[in-house]
Coordinates of C-alpha atoms in Angstrom, one line a residue:
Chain A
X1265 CA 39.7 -60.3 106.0
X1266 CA 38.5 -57.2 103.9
X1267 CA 41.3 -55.5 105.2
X1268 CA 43.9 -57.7 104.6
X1269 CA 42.7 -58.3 100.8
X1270 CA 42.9 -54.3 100.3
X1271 CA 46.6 -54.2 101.8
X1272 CA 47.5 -57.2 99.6
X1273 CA 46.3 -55.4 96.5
X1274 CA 48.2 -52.7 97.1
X1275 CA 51.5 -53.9 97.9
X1276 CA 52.0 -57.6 96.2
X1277 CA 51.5 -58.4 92.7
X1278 CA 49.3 -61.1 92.7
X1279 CA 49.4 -64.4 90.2
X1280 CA 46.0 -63.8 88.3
X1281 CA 44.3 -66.7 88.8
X1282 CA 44.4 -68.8 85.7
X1283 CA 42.1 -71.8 87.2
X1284 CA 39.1 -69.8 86.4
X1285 CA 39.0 -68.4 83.0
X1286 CA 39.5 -72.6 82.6
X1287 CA 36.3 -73.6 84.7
X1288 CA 34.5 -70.8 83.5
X1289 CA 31.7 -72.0 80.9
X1290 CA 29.4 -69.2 80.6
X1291 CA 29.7 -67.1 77.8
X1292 CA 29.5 -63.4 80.1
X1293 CA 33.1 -62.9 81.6
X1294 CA 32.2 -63.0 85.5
X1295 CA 35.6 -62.0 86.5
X1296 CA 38.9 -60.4 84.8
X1297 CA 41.9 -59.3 85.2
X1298 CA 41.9 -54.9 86.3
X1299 CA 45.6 -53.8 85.6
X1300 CA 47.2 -50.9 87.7
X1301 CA 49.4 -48.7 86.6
X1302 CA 52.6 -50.2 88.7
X1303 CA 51.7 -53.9 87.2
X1304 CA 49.2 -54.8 89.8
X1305 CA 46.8 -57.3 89.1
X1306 CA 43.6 -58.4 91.3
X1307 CA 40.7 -60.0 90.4
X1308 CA 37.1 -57.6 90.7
X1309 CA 34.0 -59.5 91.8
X1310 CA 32.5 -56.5 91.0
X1311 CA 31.1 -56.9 87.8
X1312 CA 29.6 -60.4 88.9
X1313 CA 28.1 -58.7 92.5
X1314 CA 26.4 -56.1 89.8
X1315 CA 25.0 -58.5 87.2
X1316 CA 23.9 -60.6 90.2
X1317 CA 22.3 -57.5 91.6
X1318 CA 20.8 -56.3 88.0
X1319 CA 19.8 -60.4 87.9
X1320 CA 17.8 -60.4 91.5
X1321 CA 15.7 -57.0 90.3
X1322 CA 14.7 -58.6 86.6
X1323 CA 13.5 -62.0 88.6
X1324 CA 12.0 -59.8 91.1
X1325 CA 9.9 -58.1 88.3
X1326 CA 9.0 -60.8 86.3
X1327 CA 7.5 -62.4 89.4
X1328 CA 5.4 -59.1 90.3
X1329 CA 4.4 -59.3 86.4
X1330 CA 3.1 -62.8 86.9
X1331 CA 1.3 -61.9 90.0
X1332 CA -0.5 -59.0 88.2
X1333 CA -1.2 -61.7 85.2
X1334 CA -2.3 -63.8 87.5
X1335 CA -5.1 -61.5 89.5
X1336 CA -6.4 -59.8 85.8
X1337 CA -6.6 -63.3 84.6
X1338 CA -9.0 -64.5 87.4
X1339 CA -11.1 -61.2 86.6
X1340 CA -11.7 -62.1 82.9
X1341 CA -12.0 -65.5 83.4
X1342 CA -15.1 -65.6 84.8
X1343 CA -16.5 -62.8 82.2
X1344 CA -15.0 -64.9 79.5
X1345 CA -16.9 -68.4 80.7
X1346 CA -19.9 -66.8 81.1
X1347 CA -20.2 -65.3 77.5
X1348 CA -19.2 -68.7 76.5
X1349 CA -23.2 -69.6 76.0
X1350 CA -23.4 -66.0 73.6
X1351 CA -22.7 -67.4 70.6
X1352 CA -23.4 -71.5 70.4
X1353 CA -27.0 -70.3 69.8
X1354 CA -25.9 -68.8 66.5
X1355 CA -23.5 -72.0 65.6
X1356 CA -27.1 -74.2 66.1
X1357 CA -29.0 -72.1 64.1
X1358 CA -26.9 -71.3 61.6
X1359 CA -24.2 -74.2 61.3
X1360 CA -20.2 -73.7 61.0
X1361 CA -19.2 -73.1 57.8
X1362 CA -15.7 -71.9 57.3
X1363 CA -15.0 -73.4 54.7
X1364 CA -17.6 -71.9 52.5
X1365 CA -16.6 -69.9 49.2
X1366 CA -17.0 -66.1 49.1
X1367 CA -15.7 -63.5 47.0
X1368 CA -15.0 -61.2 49.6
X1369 CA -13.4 -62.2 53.3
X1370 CA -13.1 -59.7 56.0
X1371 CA -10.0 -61.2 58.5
X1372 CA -10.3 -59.6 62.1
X1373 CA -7.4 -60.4 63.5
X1374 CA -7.6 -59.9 67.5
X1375 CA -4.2 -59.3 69.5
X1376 CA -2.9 -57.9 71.8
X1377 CA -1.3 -54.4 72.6
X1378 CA 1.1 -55.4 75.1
X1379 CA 3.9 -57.4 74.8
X1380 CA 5.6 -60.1 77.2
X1381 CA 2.8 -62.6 76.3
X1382 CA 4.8 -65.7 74.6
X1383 CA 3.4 -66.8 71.2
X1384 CA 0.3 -65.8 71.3
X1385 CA 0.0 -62.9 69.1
X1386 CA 2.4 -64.3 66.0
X1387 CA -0.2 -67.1 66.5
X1388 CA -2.8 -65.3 65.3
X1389 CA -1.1 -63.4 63.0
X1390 CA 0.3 -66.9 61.4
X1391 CA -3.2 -68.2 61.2
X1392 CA -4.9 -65.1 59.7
X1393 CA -2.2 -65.0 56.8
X1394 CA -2.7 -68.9 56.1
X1395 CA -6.5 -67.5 55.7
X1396 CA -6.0 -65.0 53.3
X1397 CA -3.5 -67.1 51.1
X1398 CA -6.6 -70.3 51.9
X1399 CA -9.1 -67.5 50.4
X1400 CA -6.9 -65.5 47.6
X1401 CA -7.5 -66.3 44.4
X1402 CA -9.6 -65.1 40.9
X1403 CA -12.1 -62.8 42.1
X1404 CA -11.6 -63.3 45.5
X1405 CA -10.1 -60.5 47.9
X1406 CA -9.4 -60.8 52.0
X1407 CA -8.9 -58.1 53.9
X1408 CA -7.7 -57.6 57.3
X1409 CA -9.0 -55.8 60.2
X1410 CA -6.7 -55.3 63.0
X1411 CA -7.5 -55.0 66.9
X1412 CA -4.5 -54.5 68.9
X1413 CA -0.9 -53.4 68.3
X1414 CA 0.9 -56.1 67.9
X1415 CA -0.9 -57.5 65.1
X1416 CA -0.5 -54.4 63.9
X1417 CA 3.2 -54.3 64.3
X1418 CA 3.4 -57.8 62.5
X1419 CA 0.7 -57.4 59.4
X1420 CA 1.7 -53.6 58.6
X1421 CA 4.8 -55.1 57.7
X1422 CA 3.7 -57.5 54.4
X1423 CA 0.5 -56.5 54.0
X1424 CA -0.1 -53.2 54.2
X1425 CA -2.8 -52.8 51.3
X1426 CA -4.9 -55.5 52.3
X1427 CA -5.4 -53.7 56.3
X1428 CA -8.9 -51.7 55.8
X1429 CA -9.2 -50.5 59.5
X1430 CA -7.1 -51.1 62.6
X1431 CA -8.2 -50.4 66.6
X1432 CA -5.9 -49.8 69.3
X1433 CA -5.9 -49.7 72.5
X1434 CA -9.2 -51.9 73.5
X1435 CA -8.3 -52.5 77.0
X1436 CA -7.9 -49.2 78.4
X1437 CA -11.3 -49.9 79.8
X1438 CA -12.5 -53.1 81.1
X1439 CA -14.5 -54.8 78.5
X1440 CA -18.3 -54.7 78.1
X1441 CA -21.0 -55.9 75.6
X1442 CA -21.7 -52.4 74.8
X1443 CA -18.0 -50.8 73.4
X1444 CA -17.5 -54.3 71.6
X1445 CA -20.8 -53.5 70.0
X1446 CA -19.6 -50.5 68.8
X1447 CA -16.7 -51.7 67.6
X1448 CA -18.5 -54.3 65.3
X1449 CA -20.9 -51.4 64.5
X1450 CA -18.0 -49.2 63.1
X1451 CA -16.1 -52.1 61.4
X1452 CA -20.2 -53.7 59.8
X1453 CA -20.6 -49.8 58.3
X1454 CA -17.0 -49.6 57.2
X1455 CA -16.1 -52.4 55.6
X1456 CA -17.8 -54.6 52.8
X1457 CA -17.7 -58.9 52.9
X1458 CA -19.3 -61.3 52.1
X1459 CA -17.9 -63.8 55.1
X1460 CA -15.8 -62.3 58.5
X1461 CA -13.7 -64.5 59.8
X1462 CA -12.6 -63.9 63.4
X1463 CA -9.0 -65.3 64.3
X1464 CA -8.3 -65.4 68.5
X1465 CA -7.1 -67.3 70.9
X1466 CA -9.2 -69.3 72.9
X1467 CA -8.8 -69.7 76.8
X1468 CA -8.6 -73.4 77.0
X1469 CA -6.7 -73.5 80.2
X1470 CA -3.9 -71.2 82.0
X1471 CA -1.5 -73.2 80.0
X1472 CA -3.2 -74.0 76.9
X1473 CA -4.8 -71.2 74.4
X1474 CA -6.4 -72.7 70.6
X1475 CA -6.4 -70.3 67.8
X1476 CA -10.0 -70.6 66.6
X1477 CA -11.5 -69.1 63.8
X1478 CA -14.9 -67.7 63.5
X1479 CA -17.0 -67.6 60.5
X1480 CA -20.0 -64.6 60.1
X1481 CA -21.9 -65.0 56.7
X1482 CA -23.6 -62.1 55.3
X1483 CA -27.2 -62.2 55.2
X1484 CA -26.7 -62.8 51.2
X1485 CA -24.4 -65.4 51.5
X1486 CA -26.8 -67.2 54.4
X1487 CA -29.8 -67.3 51.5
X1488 CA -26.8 -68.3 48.9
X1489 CA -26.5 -71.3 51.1
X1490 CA -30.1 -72.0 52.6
X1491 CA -31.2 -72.0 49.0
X1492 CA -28.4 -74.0 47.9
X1493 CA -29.6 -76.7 50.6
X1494 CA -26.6 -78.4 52.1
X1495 CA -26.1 -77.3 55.9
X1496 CA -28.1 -74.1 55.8
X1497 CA -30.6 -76.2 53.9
X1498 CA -32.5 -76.2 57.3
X1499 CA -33.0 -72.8 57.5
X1500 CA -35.7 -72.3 54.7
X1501 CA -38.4 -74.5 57.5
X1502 CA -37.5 -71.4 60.1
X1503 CA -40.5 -68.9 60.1
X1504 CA -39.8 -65.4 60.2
X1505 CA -41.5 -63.6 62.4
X1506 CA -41.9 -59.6 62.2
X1507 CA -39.7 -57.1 60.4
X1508 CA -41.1 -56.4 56.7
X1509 CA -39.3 -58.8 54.6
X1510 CA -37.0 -61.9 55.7
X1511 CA -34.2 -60.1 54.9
X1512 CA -34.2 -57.5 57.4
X1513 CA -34.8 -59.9 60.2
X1514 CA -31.7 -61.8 58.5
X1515 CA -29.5 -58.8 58.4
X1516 CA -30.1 -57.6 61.8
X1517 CA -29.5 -61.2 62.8
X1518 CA -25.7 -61.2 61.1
X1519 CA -25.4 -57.8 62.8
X1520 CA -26.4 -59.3 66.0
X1521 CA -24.4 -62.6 65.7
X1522 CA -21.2 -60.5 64.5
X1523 CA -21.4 -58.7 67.4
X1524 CA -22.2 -61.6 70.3
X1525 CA -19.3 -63.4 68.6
X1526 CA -16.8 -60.7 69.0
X1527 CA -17.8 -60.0 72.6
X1528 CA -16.9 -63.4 72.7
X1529 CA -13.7 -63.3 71.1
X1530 CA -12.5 -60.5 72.9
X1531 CA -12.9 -61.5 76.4
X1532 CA -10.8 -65.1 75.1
X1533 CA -8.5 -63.6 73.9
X1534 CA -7.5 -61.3 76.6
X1535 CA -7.7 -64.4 79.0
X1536 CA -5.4 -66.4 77.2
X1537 CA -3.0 -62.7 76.8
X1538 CA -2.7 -62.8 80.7
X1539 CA -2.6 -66.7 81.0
X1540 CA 0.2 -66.4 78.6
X1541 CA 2.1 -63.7 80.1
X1542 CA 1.7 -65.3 83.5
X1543 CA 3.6 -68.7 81.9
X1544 CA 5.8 -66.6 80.1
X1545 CA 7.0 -64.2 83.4
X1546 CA 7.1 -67.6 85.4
X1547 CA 9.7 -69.1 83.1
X1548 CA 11.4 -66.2 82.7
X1549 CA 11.8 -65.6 86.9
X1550 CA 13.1 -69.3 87.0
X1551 CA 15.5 -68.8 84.7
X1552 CA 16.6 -65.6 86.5
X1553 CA 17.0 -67.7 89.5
X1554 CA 18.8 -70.4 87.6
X1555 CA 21.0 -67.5 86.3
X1556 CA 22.0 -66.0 89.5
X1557 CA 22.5 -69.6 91.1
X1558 CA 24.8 -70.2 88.4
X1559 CA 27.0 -66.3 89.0
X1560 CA 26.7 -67.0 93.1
X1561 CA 29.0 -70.2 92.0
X1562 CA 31.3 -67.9 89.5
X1563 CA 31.3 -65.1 92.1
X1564 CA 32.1 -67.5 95.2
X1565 CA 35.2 -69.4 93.2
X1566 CA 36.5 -65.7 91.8
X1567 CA 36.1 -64.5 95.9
X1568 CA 37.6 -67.8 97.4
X1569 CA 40.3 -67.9 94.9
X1570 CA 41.0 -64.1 95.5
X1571 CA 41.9 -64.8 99.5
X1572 CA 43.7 -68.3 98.5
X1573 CA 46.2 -65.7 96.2
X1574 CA 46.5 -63.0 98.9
X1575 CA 47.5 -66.2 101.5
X1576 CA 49.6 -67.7 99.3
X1577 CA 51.2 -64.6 98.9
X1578 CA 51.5 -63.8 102.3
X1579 CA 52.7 -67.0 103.6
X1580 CA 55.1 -66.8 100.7
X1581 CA 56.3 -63.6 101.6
X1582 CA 56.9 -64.3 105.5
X1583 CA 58.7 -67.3 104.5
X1584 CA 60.8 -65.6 102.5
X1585 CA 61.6 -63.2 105.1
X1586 CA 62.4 -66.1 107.8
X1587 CA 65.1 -67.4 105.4
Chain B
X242 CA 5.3 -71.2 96.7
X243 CA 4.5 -69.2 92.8
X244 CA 4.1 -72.6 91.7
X245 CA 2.3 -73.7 94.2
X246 CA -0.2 -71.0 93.0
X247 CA 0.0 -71.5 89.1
X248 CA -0.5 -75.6 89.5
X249 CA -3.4 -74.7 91.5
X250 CA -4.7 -71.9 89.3
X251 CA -4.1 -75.0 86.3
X252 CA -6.3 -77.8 88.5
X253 CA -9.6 -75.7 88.6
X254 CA -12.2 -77.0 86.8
X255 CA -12.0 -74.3 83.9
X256 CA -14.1 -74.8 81.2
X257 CA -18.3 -76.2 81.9
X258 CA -18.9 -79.3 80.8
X259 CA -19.6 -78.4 77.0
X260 CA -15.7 -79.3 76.1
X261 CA -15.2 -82.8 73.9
X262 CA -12.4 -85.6 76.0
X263 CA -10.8 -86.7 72.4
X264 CA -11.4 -86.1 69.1
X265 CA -13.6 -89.5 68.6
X266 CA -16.0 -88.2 70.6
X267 CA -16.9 -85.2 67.9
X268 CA -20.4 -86.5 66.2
X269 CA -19.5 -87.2 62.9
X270 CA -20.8 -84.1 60.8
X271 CA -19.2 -81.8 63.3
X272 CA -16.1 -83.8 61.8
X273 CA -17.1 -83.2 58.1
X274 CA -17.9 -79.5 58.5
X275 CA -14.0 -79.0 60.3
X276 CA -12.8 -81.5 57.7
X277 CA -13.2 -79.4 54.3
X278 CA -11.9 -76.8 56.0
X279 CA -9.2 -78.4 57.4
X280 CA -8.0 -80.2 53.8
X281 CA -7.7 -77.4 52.2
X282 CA -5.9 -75.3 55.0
X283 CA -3.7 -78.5 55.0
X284 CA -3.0 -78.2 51.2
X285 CA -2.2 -74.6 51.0
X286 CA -0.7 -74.1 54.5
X287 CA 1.2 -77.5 56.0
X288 CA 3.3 -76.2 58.2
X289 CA 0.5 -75.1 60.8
X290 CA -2.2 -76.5 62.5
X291 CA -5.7 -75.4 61.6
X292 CA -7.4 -73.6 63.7
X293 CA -10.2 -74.9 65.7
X294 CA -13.5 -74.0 64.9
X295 CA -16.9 -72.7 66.7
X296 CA -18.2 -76.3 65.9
X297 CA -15.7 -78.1 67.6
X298 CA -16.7 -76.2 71.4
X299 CA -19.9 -77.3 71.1
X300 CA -22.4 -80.0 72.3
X301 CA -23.9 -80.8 69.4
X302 CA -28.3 -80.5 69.6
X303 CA -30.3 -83.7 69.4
X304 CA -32.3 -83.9 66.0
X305 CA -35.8 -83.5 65.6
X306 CA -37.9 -86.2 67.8
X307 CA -40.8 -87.8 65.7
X308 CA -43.2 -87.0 68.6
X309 CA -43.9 -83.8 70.1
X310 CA -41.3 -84.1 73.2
X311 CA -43.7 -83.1 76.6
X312 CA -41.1 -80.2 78.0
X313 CA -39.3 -77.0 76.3
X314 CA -35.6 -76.8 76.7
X315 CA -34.7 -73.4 77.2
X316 CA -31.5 -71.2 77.0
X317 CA -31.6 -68.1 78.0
X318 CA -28.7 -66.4 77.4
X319 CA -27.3 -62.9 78.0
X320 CA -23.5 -61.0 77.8
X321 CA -22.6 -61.7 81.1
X322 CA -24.1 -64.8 82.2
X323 CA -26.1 -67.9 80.9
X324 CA -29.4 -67.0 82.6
X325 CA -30.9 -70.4 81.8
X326 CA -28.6 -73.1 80.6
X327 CA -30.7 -76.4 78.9
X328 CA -33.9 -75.5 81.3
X329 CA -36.8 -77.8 80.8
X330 CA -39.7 -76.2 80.7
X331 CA -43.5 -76.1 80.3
X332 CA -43.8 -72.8 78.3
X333 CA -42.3 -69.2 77.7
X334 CA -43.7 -66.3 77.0
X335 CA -41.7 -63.8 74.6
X336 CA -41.9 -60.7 73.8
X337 CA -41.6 -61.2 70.0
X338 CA -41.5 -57.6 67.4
X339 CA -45.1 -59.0 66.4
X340 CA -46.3 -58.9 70.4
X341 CA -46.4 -61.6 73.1
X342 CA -45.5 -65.1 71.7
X343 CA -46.1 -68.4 73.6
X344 CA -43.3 -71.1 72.6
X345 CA -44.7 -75.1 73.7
X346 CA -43.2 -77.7 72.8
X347 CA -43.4 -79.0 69.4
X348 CA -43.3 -75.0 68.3
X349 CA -42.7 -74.5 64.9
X350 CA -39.1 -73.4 64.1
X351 CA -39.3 -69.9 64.4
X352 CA -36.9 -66.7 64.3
X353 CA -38.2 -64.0 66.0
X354 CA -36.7 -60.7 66.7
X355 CA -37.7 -59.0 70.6
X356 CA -38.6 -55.9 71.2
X357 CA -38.4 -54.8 74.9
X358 CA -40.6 -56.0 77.2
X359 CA -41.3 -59.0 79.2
X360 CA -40.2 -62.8 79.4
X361 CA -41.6 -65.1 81.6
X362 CA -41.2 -68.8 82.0
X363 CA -43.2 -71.3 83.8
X364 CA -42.2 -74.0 84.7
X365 CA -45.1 -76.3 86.5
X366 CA -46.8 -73.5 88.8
X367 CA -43.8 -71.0 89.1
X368 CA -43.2 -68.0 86.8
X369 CA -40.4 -66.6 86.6
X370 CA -40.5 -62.6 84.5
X371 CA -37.6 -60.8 83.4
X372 CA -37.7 -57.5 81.6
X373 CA -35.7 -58.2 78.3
X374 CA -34.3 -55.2 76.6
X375 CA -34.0 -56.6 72.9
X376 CA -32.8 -59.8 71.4
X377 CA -33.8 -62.2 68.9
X378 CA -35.1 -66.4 70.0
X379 CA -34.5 -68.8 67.5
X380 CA -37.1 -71.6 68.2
X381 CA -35.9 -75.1 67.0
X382 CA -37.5 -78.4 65.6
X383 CA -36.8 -80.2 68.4
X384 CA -38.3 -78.2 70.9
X385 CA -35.2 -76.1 72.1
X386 CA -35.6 -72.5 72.3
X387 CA -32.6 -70.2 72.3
X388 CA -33.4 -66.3 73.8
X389 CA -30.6 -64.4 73.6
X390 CA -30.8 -60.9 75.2
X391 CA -28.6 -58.2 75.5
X392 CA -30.1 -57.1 78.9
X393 CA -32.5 -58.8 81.3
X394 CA -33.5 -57.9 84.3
X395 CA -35.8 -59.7 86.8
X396 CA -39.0 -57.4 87.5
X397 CA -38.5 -56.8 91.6
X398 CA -35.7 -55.4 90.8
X399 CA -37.2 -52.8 88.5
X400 CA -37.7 -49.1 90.6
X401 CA -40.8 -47.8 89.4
X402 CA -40.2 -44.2 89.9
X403 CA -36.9 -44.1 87.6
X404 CA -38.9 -45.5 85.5
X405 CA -41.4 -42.8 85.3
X406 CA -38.8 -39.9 85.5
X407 CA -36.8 -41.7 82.5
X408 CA -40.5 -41.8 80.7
X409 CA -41.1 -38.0 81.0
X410 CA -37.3 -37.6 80.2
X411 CA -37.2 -39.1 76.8
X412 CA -40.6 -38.0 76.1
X413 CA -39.5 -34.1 76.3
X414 CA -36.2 -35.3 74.6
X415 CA -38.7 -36.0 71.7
X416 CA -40.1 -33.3 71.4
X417 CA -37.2 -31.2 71.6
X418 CA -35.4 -33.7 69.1
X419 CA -33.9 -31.9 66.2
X420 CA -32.1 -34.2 64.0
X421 CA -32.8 -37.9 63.0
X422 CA -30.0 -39.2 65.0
X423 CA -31.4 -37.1 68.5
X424 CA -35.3 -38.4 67.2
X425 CA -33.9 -42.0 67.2
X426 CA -32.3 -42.4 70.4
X427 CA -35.5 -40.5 72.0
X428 CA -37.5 -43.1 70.3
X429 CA -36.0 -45.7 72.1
X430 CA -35.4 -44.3 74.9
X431 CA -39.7 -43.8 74.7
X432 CA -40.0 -47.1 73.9
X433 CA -38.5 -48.9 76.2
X434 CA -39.2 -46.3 79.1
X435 CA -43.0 -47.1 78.3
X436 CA -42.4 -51.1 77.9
X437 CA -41.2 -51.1 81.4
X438 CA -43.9 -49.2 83.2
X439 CA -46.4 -51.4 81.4
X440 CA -44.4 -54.4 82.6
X441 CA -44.8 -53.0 86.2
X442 CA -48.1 -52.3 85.7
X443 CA -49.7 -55.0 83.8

């Protein structure tokens, strides 16, 4: 059969096959017409066998890529729920309030460095620039501090002044108490505010991440608002034990609570990172396969019409010859 | 097969049972606190949800009874794992910045920074110690008691010659200590070092 196709391309012209270019629908050309010098014309599958072949190897990655989602996402799962219990102590004690009215607001953005994640990422950074435009105004200033690079990539973009410290590359190790510590330790000594607001994504379910925002007060603003009663108005009854004065206990409490909370954050966010990659690699592998189901079609029509020609050609020609 | 796998992976029960079923079932100043916020995000931002908030993931805490309640809930909380989740207990025994502090029920509120040393809890005739490296314990009206801890470690498991060879180690680190940072971290290192081999002994 292969043999006969080669001969018939090299000795009779063949009728390019108009048919297809009509049923074609795709966009991507899967077949066309390869002229030869003498006036020749035959149709190459070739260029569908290779994007068919380049097709396979993309769905073949993507599923490998969802596999590895898959396994790192059951790893920090499980670190993730259990520092789920870290910081509702703080929200008891010291009450929710993001909507309360500082002069200066510290956004840590959390993100994350690779790509191939869906939404997630211009999620966060949507949500931290609707906080700094919800907290900009006389006397007030927000500020951004950026963990990961592709917040980085987004919010270096517009707001370049307002970024006080950005931090790469958190994953390179897995992630423990004690290097999110120091993180909050370098960002508490290097930047001033008055609130921190912590955007991320939380792990909801594989399929389902919620940006959430966290608020940390400064130990100034949590008097502000004990003394000025209304949901901190509780904390004046607390008795504080140790420690000189009340503020020092206070401040090594916001110190303490910043840092629980970004533990916290961190370990949510890098949950919903793989859960999102994983849904993001699966859809892309199924429609890889749709793809190449659709080119298996284009490529069988281009080959069946190629031996129809040479037949017809054939048949034609040994007619001809019998008069 | 894959989606076999990634329904599955979607069925299994992921969060603990402190998520809400519908919004009706937030109490209603959970809903006020999310609600400011929310209004104004919705006035300067439409286009986008809010975002959720800490108060939202919560189970909200009963108020204060009028009557001193006859058990101690307990959470004990550290990075890796909710030690004690809601426990009810007789009594715990922290080790507050100002030395040992009993918490009963009907405790006045109290925030208390640890220092390291050891926690117990009994609970009718078992105790159960853990060697706590530092945290703070908010005690509550209504007779909860949060601990949260950064490390904490249950006493069998504690190996009492490290623990002298750490003592001797910081204590010449001490000495030898040149600047304030090096004097600091000996300190500790003293401290606790010396908080565990009383903890063994006593």
């Amino acid at each position: 059969m292969a043999a006969l196709r080669r001969e018939g391309r090299r000795f009779a012209p063949l009728i390019s096959p108009r048919p297809i270019t009509a049923v074609r629908s795709s966009p991507f050309a899967p077949s066309h017409e390869d002229e030869d010098p003498i006036g020749v014309r035959y149709i190459s599958t070739q260029v569908v066998r290779n994007r068919m072949k380049s097709v396979k190897n993309i769905q073949k990655i993507t599923k490998a890529m969802k596999m590895v989602a898959a396994s790192k996402l059951r790893a920090v799962q499980t670190k993730a729920e259990n520092s789920r219990g870290l910081w509702q102590p703080f929200t008891a004690l010291l009450g929710d309030l993001p909507s309360v009215d500082v002069k200066k607001s510290v956004v840590v953005t959390i993100s994350s460095d690779k790509g191939l994640c869906g939404g997630i990422n211009s999620t966060s950074v949507k949500i931290s620039k609707g906080i700094h435009k919800l907290n900009s105004g006389p006397e007030k200033e927000t500020k951004y501090v950026i963990l990961g690079e592709k917040a980085k990539a987004q919010l270096i973009r517009d707001s370049k002044k307002d970024i006080e410290l950005i931090i790469t590359e958190l994953q390179k190790n897995p992630l423990n108490h004690t290097q999110v510590s120091v993180l909050a330790d370098e960002i508490l000594k290097n930047v001033e505010f008055d609130a921190l607001r912590i955007v991320f994504n939380k792990f909801h379910s594989v399929v389902s991440f919620i940006p959430t925002v966290s608020t940390v007060l400064s130990p100034e603003i949590v008097e502000r608002e004990a003394e000025s009663g209304g949901k901190l108005g509780d904390l004046d009854n607390y008795e504080v034990e140790g420690g000189e004065t009340k503020g020092e206990i206070l401040q090594n409490l916001a110190e303490f609570q910043f840092s629980c909370v970004m533990f916290n954050a961190v370990l949510e966010n890098a949950c919903s990172e793989q859960g999102a990659r994983m849904s993001a690699m699966d859809s892309s592998s199924r429609n890889a396969g749709d793809m190449l189901d659709r080119l298996t079609l284009t490529y069988n029509r281009t080959r069946q019409a190629s031996i129809t020609t040479e037949l017809i050609e054939i048949i034609s020609g040994a007619s001809a010859l019998e008069g | 097969m894959l989606r076999q796998a990634s329904r599955l992976l979607a069925h299994r029960p992921i969060l603990a049972a402190r998520t809400r079923a519908f919004s009706t079932d937030l109490p209603a100043s959970e809903q006020t606190a999310d609600a400011t916020f929310a209004e104004a995000w919705n006035k300067v931002i439409p286009n986008i949800d809010p975002p959720k908030t800490p108060l939202s993931f919560m189970q909200p805490r009963p108020p204060a009874p009028s009557s001193i309640p006859s058990k101690l809930t307990v959470n004990f909380v550290l990075p890796y794992a909710s030690e004690l989740a809601t426990k009810e207990v007789d009594m715990v025994i922290v080790p507050a910045t100002t030395g040992q502090m009993g918490v009963l029920p009907g405790h006045v509120a109290t925030i208390a920074e640890l220092k390291p040393g050891v926690l117990s809890v009994h609970e009718g005739n078992e105790v159960t110690k853990y060697f706590v490296s530092s945290g703070f314990v908010f005690i509550h009206a209504n007779s909860f008691a949060d601990i949260i801890a950064v490390v904490a470690v249950p006493l069998d498991q504690l190996d009492a010659n490290l623990v002298q060879k750490g003592l001797t180690e910081f204590t010449s680190k001490l000495s030898s200590a040149t600047t304030d940072l090096e004097k600091a971290e000996a300190q500790i290192g003293v401290d606790v070092h010396s908080a565990l081999n009383s903890s063994l002994t006593g």
